[in-house]
mmCIF file of C-alpha atoms in Angstrom:
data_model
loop_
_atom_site.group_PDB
_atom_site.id
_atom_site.type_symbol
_atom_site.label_atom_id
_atom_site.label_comp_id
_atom_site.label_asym_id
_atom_site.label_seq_id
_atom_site.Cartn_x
_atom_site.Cartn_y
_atom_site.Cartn_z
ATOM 1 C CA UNK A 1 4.184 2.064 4.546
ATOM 2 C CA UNK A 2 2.458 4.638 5.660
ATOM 3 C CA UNK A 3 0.614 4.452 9.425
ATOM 4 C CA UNK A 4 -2.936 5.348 9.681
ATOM 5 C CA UNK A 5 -4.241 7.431 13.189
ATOM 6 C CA UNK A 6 -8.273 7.429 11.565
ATOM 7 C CA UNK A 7 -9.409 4.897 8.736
ATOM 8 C CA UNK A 8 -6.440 3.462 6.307
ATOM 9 C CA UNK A 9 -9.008 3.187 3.558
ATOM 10 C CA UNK A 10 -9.924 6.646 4.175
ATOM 11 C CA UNK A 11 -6.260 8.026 3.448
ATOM 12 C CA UNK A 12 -5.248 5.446 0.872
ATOM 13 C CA UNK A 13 -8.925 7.138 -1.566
ATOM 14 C CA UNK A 14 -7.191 10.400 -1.032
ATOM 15 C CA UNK A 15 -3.903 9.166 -2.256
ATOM 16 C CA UNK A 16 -5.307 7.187 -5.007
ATOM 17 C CA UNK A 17 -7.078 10.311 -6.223
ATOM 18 C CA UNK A 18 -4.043 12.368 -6.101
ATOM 19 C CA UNK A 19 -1.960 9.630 -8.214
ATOM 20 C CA UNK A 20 -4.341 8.215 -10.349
ATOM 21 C CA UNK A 21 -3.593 4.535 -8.918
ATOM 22 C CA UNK A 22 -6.686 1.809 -7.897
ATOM 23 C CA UNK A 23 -6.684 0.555 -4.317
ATOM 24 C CA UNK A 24 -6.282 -2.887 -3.585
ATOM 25 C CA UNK A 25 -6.798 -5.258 -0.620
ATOM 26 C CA UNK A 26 -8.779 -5.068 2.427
ATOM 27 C CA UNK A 27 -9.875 -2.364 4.855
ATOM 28 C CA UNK A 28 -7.791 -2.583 7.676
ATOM 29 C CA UNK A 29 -4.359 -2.760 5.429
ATOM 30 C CA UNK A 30 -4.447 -1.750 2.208
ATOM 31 C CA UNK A 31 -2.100 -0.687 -1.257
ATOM 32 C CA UNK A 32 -1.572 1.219 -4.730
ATOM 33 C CA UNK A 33 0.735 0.128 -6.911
ATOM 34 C CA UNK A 34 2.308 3.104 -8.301
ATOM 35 C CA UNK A 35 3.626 1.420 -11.456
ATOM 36 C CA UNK A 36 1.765 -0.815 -13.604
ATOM 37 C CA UNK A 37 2.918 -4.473 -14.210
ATOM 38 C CA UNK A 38 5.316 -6.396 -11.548
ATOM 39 C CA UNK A 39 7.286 -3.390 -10.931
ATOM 40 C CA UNK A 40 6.493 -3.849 -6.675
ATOM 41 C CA UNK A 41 6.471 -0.116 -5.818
ATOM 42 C CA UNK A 42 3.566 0.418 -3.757
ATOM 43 C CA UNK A 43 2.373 2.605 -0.947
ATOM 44 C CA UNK A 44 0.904 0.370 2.236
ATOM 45 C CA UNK A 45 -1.743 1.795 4.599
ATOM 46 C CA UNK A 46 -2.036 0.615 7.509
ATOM 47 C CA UNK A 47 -3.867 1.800 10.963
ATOM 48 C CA UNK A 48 -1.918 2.843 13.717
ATOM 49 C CA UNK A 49 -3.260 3.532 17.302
ATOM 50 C CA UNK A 50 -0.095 6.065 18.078
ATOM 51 C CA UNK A 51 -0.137 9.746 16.209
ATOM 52 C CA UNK A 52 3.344 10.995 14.782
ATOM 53 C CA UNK A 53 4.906 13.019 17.406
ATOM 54 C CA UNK A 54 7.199 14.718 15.477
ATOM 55 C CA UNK A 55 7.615 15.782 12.159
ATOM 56 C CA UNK A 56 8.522 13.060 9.299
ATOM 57 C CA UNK A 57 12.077 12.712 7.810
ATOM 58 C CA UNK A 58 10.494 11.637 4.582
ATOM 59 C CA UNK A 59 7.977 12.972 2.250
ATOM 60 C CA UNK A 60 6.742 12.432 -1.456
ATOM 61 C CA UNK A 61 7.984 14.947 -4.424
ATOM 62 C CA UNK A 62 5.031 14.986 -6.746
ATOM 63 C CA UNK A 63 5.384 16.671 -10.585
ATOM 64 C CA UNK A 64 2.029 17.219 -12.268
ATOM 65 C CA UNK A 65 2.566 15.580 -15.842
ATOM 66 C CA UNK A 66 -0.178 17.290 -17.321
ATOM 67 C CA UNK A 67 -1.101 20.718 -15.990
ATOM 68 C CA UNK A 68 0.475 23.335 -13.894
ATOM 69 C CA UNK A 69 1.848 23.661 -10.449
ATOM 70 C CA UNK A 70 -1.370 25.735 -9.769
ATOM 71 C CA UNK A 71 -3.777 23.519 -11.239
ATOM 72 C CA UNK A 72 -2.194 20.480 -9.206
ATOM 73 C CA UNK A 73 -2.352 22.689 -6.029
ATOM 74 C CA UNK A 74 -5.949 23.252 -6.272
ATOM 75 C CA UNK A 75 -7.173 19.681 -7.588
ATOM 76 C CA UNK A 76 -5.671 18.341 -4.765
ATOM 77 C CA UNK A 77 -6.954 20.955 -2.228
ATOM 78 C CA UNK A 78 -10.402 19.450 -3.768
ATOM 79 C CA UNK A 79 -9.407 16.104 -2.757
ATOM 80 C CA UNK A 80 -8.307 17.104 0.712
ATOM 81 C CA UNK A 81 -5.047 18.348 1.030
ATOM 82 C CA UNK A 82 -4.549 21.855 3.061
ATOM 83 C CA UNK A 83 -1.750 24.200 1.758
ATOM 84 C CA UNK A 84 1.148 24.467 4.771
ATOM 85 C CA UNK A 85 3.323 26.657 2.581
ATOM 86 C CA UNK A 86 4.418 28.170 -1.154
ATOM 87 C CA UNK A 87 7.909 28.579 -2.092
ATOM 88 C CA UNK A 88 6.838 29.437 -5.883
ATOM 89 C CA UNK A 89 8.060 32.248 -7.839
ATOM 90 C CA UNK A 90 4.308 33.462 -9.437
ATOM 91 C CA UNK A 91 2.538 30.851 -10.311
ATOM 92 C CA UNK A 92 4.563 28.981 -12.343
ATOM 93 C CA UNK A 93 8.006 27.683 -10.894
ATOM 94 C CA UNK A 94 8.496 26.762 -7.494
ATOM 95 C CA UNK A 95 7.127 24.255 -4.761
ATOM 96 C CA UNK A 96 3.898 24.359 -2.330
ATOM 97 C CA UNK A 97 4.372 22.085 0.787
ATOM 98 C CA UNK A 98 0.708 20.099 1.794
ATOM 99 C CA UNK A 99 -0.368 17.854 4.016
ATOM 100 C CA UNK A 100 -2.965 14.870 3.370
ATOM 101 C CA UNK A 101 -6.158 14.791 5.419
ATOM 102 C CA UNK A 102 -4.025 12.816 7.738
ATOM 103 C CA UNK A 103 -1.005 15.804 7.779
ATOM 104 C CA UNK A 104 1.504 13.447 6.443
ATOM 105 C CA UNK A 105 3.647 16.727 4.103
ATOM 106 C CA UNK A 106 4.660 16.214 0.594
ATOM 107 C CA UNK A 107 5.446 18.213 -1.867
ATOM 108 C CA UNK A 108 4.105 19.012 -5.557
ATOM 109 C CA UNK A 109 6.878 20.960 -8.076
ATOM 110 C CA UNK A 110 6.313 22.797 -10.786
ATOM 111 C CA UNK A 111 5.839 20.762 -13.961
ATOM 112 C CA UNK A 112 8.280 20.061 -16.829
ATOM 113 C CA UNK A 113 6.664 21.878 -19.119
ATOM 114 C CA UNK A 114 6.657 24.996 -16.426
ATOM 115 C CA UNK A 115 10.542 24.900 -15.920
ATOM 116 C CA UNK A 116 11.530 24.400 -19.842
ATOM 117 C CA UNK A 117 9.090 27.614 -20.611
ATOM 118 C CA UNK A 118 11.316 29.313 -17.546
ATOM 119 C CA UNK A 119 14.274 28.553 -18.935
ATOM 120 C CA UNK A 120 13.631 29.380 -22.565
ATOM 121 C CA UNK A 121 12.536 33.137 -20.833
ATOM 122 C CA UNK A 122 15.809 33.483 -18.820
ATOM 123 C CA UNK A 123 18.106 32.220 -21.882
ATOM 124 C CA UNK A 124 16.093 35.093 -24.155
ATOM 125 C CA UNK A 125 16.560 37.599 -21.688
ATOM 126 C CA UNK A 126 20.056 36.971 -21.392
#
């Protein structure tokens, strides 16, 4: 579940954007599934009248299937999301910390495909 200071519909288009996932239900609560079929995962918005005080003890791990860290980065910078910080070694292994138009954090990590091609350079250097 995820509280909502301004509009949970609002917040729930910027997370379906940066997963890919349809909203459902109405404005004033509303859900993705995040797996297709009767799997139940799903994120809940709903609106809050009290702002988070203090910095969350939970946040979201993302890994872009297709693409690059970079490329994630900046698609969802398009959507919304402001960069808060880069632990990323160049551009291609590593972590960036963001925050959703709301400034709930989450991460996105370098992609599979990004590590493997890391790895393969370290084991031929070595």
């Amino acid at each position: 579940m995820i509280d909502c200071v301004g509009h949970p519909h609002s917040l729930a288009l910027f997370w379906s954007e940066a997963l890919g996932r349809p909203i459902q239900g109405a404005a004033e609560g509303c859900f993705i599934d995040l797996h297709e079929g009767e799997s139940g995962l799903s994120l809940f918005f709903q609106k809050s009248s009290a702002p988070q005080q203090t910095k969350g003890r939970l946040h979201l791990h993302l890994n872009p299937v297709e693409g690059t860290l970079a490329g994630e980065v900046e698609r969802l910078a398009r959507l919304g999301a402001t960069v808060v910080s880069s632990h990323a070694r160049g551009s291609d292994l590593g972590w960036v910390v963001l925050a959703d138009p709301e400034g709930n954090e989450f991460c996105v990590d370098s992609s599979d495909a990004e590590v493997s091609a890391f790895q393969d350079r370290y084991l031929s250097e070595g």
